mmCIF file of C-alpha atoms in Angstrom:
data_model
loop_
_atom_site.group_PDB
_atom_site.id
_atom_site.type_symbol
_atom_site.label_atom_id
_atom_site.label_comp_id
_atom_site.label_asym_id
_atom_site.label_seq_id
_atom_site.Cartn_x
_atom_site.Cartn_y
_atom_site.Cartn_z
ATOM 1 C CA UNK A 1 55.025 -224.702 31.030
ATOM 2 C CA UNK A 2 52.126 -225.651 28.752
ATOM 3 C CA UNK A 3 51.800 -229.018 30.487
ATOM 4 C CA UNK A 4 51.088 -227.255 33.782
ATOM 5 C CA UNK A 5 48.221 -225.223 32.305
ATOM 6 C CA UNK A 6 45.290 -227.554 33.178
ATOM 7 C CA UNK A 7 46.432 -227.931 36.793
ATOM 8 C CA UNK A 8 47.089 -224.192 37.177
ATOM 9 C CA UNK A 9 43.725 -223.376 35.599
ATOM 10 C CA UNK A 10 41.862 -225.715 37.945
ATOM 11 C CA UNK A 11 43.589 -224.257 41.010
ATOM 12 C CA UNK A 12 42.961 -220.665 39.904
ATOM 13 C CA UNK A 13 39.311 -221.286 39.116
ATOM 14 C CA UNK A 14 38.842 -222.893 42.540
ATOM 15 C CA UNK A 15 40.235 -219.727 44.124
ATOM 16 C CA UNK A 16 37.943 -217.574 41.995
ATOM 17 C CA UNK A 17 34.935 -219.594 43.100
ATOM 18 C CA UNK A 18 35.729 -218.853 46.746
ATOM 19 C CA UNK A 19 36.892 -215.249 46.192
ATOM 20 C CA UNK A 20 35.223 -214.035 42.976
ATOM 21 C CA UNK A 21 36.255 -210.406 43.480
ATOM 22 C CA UNK A 22 39.845 -211.070 44.502
ATOM 23 C CA UNK A 23 42.342 -209.377 42.193
ATOM 24 C CA UNK A 24 44.999 -211.843 43.367
ATOM 25 C CA UNK A 25 42.799 -214.761 42.311
ATOM 26 C CA UNK A 26 42.179 -213.074 38.956
ATOM 27 C CA UNK A 27 45.917 -212.508 38.521
ATOM 28 C CA UNK A 28 46.603 -216.199 39.163
ATOM 29 C CA UNK A 29 43.814 -217.193 36.779
ATOM 30 C CA UNK A 30 45.277 -214.877 34.153
ATOM 31 C CA UNK A 31 48.676 -216.514 34.502
ATOM 32 C CA UNK A 32 47.040 -219.914 34.058
ATOM 33 C CA UNK A 33 45.089 -218.806 30.980
ATOM 34 C CA UNK A 34 48.258 -217.281 29.516
ATOM 35 C CA UNK A 35 50.035 -220.644 29.746
ATOM 36 C CA UNK A 36 47.794 -222.102 27.053
ATOM 37 C CA UNK A 37 47.006 -218.780 25.313
ATOM 38 C CA UNK A 38 43.360 -218.864 26.366
ATOM 39 C CA UNK A 39 42.959 -215.154 25.721
ATOM 40 C CA UNK A 40 39.178 -215.344 25.396
ATOM 41 C CA UNK A 41 38.739 -216.664 28.947
ATOM 42 C CA UNK A 42 41.251 -214.200 30.403
ATOM 43 C CA UNK A 43 39.688 -211.191 28.693
ATOM 44 C CA UNK A 44 36.155 -212.274 29.596
ATOM 45 C CA UNK A 45 37.096 -212.692 33.268
ATOM 46 C CA UNK A 46 38.590 -209.204 33.513
ATOM 47 C CA UNK A 47 35.968 -207.501 31.353
ATOM 48 C CA UNK A 48 33.194 -208.890 33.550
ATOM 49 C CA UNK A 49 34.861 -207.438 36.631
ATOM 50 C CA UNK A 50 35.543 -204.101 34.953
ATOM 51 C CA UNK A 51 31.888 -203.866 33.966
ATOM 52 C CA UNK A 52 31.125 -203.857 37.702
ATOM 53 C CA UNK A 53 34.124 -201.763 38.764
ATOM 54 C CA UNK A 54 35.134 -199.659 35.726
ATOM 55 C CA UNK A 55 37.580 -197.429 37.607
ATOM 56 C CA UNK A 56 39.271 -200.037 39.798
ATOM 57 C CA UNK A 57 43.000 -199.323 39.519
ATOM 58 C CA UNK A 58 44.199 -202.885 40.097
ATOM 59 C CA UNK A 59 41.685 -204.312 37.629
ATOM 60 C CA UNK A 60 42.722 -201.783 34.990
ATOM 61 C CA UNK A 61 46.363 -202.703 35.523
ATOM 62 C CA UNK A 62 45.531 -206.402 35.136
ATOM 63 C CA UNK A 63 43.536 -205.709 31.978
ATOM 64 C CA UNK A 64 46.447 -203.709 30.596
ATOM 65 C CA UNK A 65 48.859 -206.532 31.414
ATOM 66 C CA UNK A 66 46.568 -209.010 29.678
ATOM 67 C CA UNK A 67 46.508 -206.806 26.578
ATOM 68 C CA UNK A 68 50.304 -206.482 26.644
ATOM 69 C CA UNK A 69 50.723 -210.243 26.896
ATOM 70 C CA UNK A 70 48.563 -210.543 23.786
ATOM 71 C CA UNK A 71 50.674 -207.943 21.986
ATOM 72 C CA UNK A 72 47.939 -205.287 21.988
ATOM 73 C CA UNK A 73 49.869 -202.354 23.429
ATOM 74 C CA UNK A 74 47.424 -199.791 22.037
ATOM 75 C CA UNK A 75 44.601 -201.335 24.080
ATOM 76 C CA UNK A 76 46.880 -201.531 27.112
ATOM 77 C CA UNK A 77 47.560 -197.824 26.753
ATOM 78 C CA UNK A 78 43.840 -197.040 26.854
ATOM 79 C CA UNK A 79 43.342 -198.990 30.077
ATOM 80 C CA UNK A 80 46.388 -197.370 31.662
ATOM 81 C CA UNK A 81 45.227 -193.908 30.654
ATOM 82 C CA UNK A 82 41.944 -194.600 32.440
ATOM 83 C CA UNK A 83 44.021 -195.060 35.592
ATOM 84 C CA UNK A 84 45.659 -191.680 35.001
ATOM 85 C CA UNK A 85 42.277 -190.056 34.422
ATOM 86 C CA UNK A 86 41.100 -191.347 37.814
ATOM 87 C CA UNK A 87 42.854 -188.495 39.602
ATOM 88 C CA UNK A 88 44.810 -190.624 42.080
ATOM 89 C CA UNK A 89 47.572 -191.954 39.831
ATOM 90 C CA UNK A 90 51.003 -192.638 41.306
ATOM 91 C CA UNK A 91 54.410 -192.122 39.722
ATOM 92 C CA UNK A 92 54.374 -195.849 38.940
ATOM 93 C CA UNK A 93 51.097 -195.463 37.041
ATOM 94 C CA UNK A 94 52.458 -192.602 34.953
ATOM 95 C CA UNK A 95 55.685 -194.471 34.315
ATOM 96 C CA UNK A 96 53.933 -197.698 33.294
ATOM 97 C CA UNK A 97 51.734 -195.806 30.849
ATOM 98 C CA UNK A 98 54.693 -193.936 29.361
ATOM 99 C CA UNK A 99 56.842 -197.057 29.025
ATOM 100 C CA UNK A 100 53.986 -198.838 27.244
ATOM 101 C CA UNK A 101 54.000 -196.199 24.490
ATOM 102 C CA UNK A 102 57.477 -197.316 23.430
ATOM 103 C CA UNK A 103 55.995 -200.698 22.529
ATOM 104 C CA UNK A 104 53.082 -199.248 20.589
ATOM 105 C CA UNK A 105 55.512 -196.780 18.964
ATOM 106 C CA UNK A 106 53.463 -193.754 19.932
ATOM 107 C CA UNK A 107 56.043 -191.846 21.941
ATOM 108 C CA UNK A 108 54.292 -188.536 21.344
ATOM 109 C CA UNK A 109 54.338 -185.320 23.412
ATOM 110 C CA UNK A 110 51.552 -186.745 25.599
ATOM 111 C CA UNK A 111 53.799 -189.665 26.565
ATOM 112 C CA UNK A 112 56.639 -187.264 27.360
ATOM 113 C CA UNK A 113 54.318 -185.191 29.530
ATOM 114 C CA UNK A 114 53.127 -188.246 31.460
ATOM 115 C CA UNK A 115 56.728 -189.405 31.949
ATOM 116 C CA UNK A 116 57.630 -185.947 33.243
ATOM 117 C CA UNK A 117 54.707 -186.195 35.667
ATOM 118 C CA UNK A 118 56.062 -189.552 36.910
ATOM 119 C CA UNK A 119 59.410 -187.894 37.628
ATOM 120 C CA UNK A 120 57.750 -184.943 39.290
ATOM 121 C CA UNK A 121 55.941 -187.281 41.678
ATOM 122 C CA UNK A 122 59.134 -189.230 42.428
ATOM 123 C CA UNK A 123 61.224 -186.041 42.787
ATOM 124 C CA UNK A 124 63.516 -187.048 39.898
ATOM 125 C CA UNK A 125 65.042 -189.765 42.087
ATOM 126 C CA UNK A 126 63.583 -192.904 40.521
ATOM 127 C CA UNK A 127 65.812 -194.811 38.102
ATOM 128 C CA UNK A 128 62.779 -196.364 36.384
ATOM 129 C CA UNK A 129 61.012 -193.033 35.883
ATOM 130 C CA UNK A 130 64.153 -191.261 34.663
ATOM 131 C CA UNK A 131 65.052 -194.147 32.366
ATOM 132 C CA UNK A 132 61.617 -194.123 30.734
ATOM 133 C CA UNK A 133 61.788 -190.368 30.143
ATOM 134 C CA UNK A 134 65.277 -190.679 28.620
ATOM 135 C CA UNK A 135 64.089 -193.423 26.244
ATOM 136 C CA UNK A 136 61.074 -191.361 25.209
ATOM 137 C CA UNK A 137 63.292 -188.360 24.511
ATOM 138 C CA UNK A 138 65.531 -190.591 22.377
ATOM 139 C CA UNK A 139 62.525 -191.973 20.486
ATOM 140 C CA UNK A 140 61.537 -188.406 19.605
ATOM 141 C CA UNK A 141 65.040 -187.430 18.524
ATOM 142 C CA UNK A 142 65.603 -185.183 21.529
ATOM 143 C CA UNK A 143 69.142 -186.483 21.949
ATOM 144 C CA UNK A 144 70.513 -183.764 24.250
ATOM 145 C CA UNK A 145 67.683 -184.258 26.734
ATOM 146 C CA UNK A 146 67.872 -188.043 26.401
ATOM 147 C CA UNK A 147 71.577 -188.194 27.209
ATOM 148 C CA UNK A 148 71.228 -185.807 30.140
ATOM 149 C CA UNK A 149 68.343 -187.736 31.719
ATOM 150 C CA UNK A 150 69.972 -191.113 31.049
ATOM 151 C CA UNK A 151 73.062 -190.019 32.980
ATOM 152 C CA UNK A 152 70.769 -188.666 35.680
ATOM 153 C CA UNK A 153 69.142 -192.110 35.885
ATOM 154 C CA UNK A 154 72.541 -193.726 36.364
ATOM 155 C CA UNK A 155 73.278 -191.310 39.194
ATOM 156 C CA UNK A 156 69.921 -192.066 40.815
ATOM 157 C CA UNK A 157 70.716 -195.787 40.794
ATOM 158 C CA UNK A 158 74.335 -195.297 41.855
ATOM 159 C CA UNK A 159 75.578 -196.945 38.666
ATOM 160 C CA UNK A 160 79.224 -196.530 37.684
ATOM 161 C CA UNK A 161 78.785 -198.690 34.576
ATOM 162 C CA UNK A 162 75.659 -199.019 32.403
ATOM 163 C CA UNK A 163 73.272 -201.866 33.175
ATOM 164 C CA UNK A 164 71.007 -203.492 30.570
ATOM 165 C CA UNK A 165 68.404 -200.731 30.770
ATOM 166 C CA UNK A 166 71.004 -198.008 30.314
ATOM 167 C CA UNK A 167 72.582 -199.856 27.392
ATOM 168 C CA UNK A 168 69.178 -199.818 25.717
ATOM 169 C CA UNK A 169 69.003 -196.052 26.201
ATOM 170 C CA UNK A 170 72.447 -195.620 24.655
ATOM 171 C CA UNK A 171 71.421 -197.853 21.762
ATOM 172 C CA UNK A 172 68.405 -195.648 21.108
ATOM 173 C CA UNK A 173 70.692 -192.609 21.189
ATOM 174 C CA UNK A 174 73.179 -194.156 18.739
ATOM 175 C CA UNK A 175 70.295 -194.826 16.364
ATOM 176 C CA UNK A 176 69.420 -191.150 16.422
ATOM 177 C CA UNK A 177 73.071 -190.203 15.908
ATOM 178 C CA UNK A 178 73.093 -192.357 12.767
ATOM 179 C CA UNK A 179 75.678 -194.887 13.945
ATOM 180 C CA UNK A 180 73.874 -198.229 13.576
ATOM 181 C CA UNK A 181 76.918 -200.380 14.387
ATOM 182 C CA UNK A 182 77.242 -198.738 17.800
ATOM 183 C CA UNK A 183 73.481 -199.104 18.310
ATOM 184 C CA UNK A 184 73.644 -202.820 17.551
ATOM 185 C CA UNK A 185 76.538 -203.267 19.974
ATOM 186 C CA UNK A 186 74.616 -201.460 22.727
ATOM 187 C CA UNK A 187 71.356 -203.353 22.159
ATOM 188 C CA UNK A 188 73.229 -206.675 22.274
ATOM 189 C CA UNK A 189 74.408 -205.782 25.781
ATOM 190 C CA UNK A 190 70.813 -205.831 27.025
ATOM 191 C CA UNK A 191 70.690 -209.161 28.838
ATOM 192 C CA UNK A 192 67.791 -211.564 28.635
ATOM 193 C CA UNK A 193 66.269 -211.959 32.116
ATOM 194 C CA UNK A 194 66.101 -215.374 33.747
ATOM 195 C CA UNK A 195 62.823 -217.256 33.602
ATOM 196 C CA UNK A 196 59.714 -215.910 31.942
ATOM 197 C CA UNK A 197 60.301 -212.681 30.016
ATOM 198 C CA UNK A 198 57.728 -209.948 30.587
ATOM 199 C CA UNK A 199 56.217 -208.565 27.356
ATOM 200 C CA UNK A 200 57.338 -205.110 28.475
ATOM 201 C CA UNK A 201 60.885 -206.035 29.453
ATOM 202 C CA UNK A 202 63.673 -203.826 28.118
ATOM 203 C CA UNK A 203 65.139 -206.936 26.481
ATOM 204 C CA UNK A 204 62.027 -207.255 24.291
ATOM 205 C CA UNK A 205 62.441 -203.675 23.091
ATOM 206 C CA UNK A 206 66.138 -204.201 22.411
ATOM 207 C CA UNK A 207 65.408 -207.289 20.312
ATOM 208 C CA UNK A 208 62.800 -205.351 18.310
ATOM 209 C CA UNK A 209 65.323 -202.596 17.598
ATOM 210 C CA UNK A 210 67.958 -205.162 16.585
ATOM 211 C CA UNK A 211 65.498 -206.727 14.170
ATOM 212 C CA UNK A 212 64.690 -203.354 12.616
ATOM 213 C CA UNK A 213 68.365 -202.469 12.291
ATOM 214 C CA UNK A 214 69.103 -205.822 10.628
ATOM 215 C CA UNK A 215 66.243 -205.250 8.177
ATOM 216 C CA UNK A 216 67.431 -201.728 7.274
ATOM 217 C CA UNK A 217 71.031 -202.758 6.615
#
């Protein structure tokens, strides 16, 4: 909560003093700065470290997360792409970059390609990677591919019934099919997670789509 911010900030800064290059300490400091929306301090902390270690994967991830928390998904995408350009990216890196594009509404062929690379690295067995690819296909109107990969994601996770993430994928498909009522019903089945909601949670995307559908009706 906001009332905990000063105490959290003091504890995090004490850790940073003892371990100035610790990514864990920087992550804790970032969480403390986020409590009271002290974006300037959070950005300055990470930018100073990136100036010394411009290709550090963990630092780039933290900088991307900071940008996402501030609603700057385009900037987050640039930091995440730097990770991909480093030559040692994992399937998780490719997936995180691709998923981010859905928030900056730039689900272009490049995003599809990176999502396909994530699935290649995880041998098409990761629910998260398959789900991201399905959602990107839906965003581009590739409904046949989207439906196929979404069902593949369910198989990978052993799901008999859709979970929140799958309901979002179906909602995106219904939008493309031109049945907004079905899309609304699907998006409303995306449950809000307990506790603090990540800025890149599927629930956040579902709420954005619901808002757009309400506006267009």
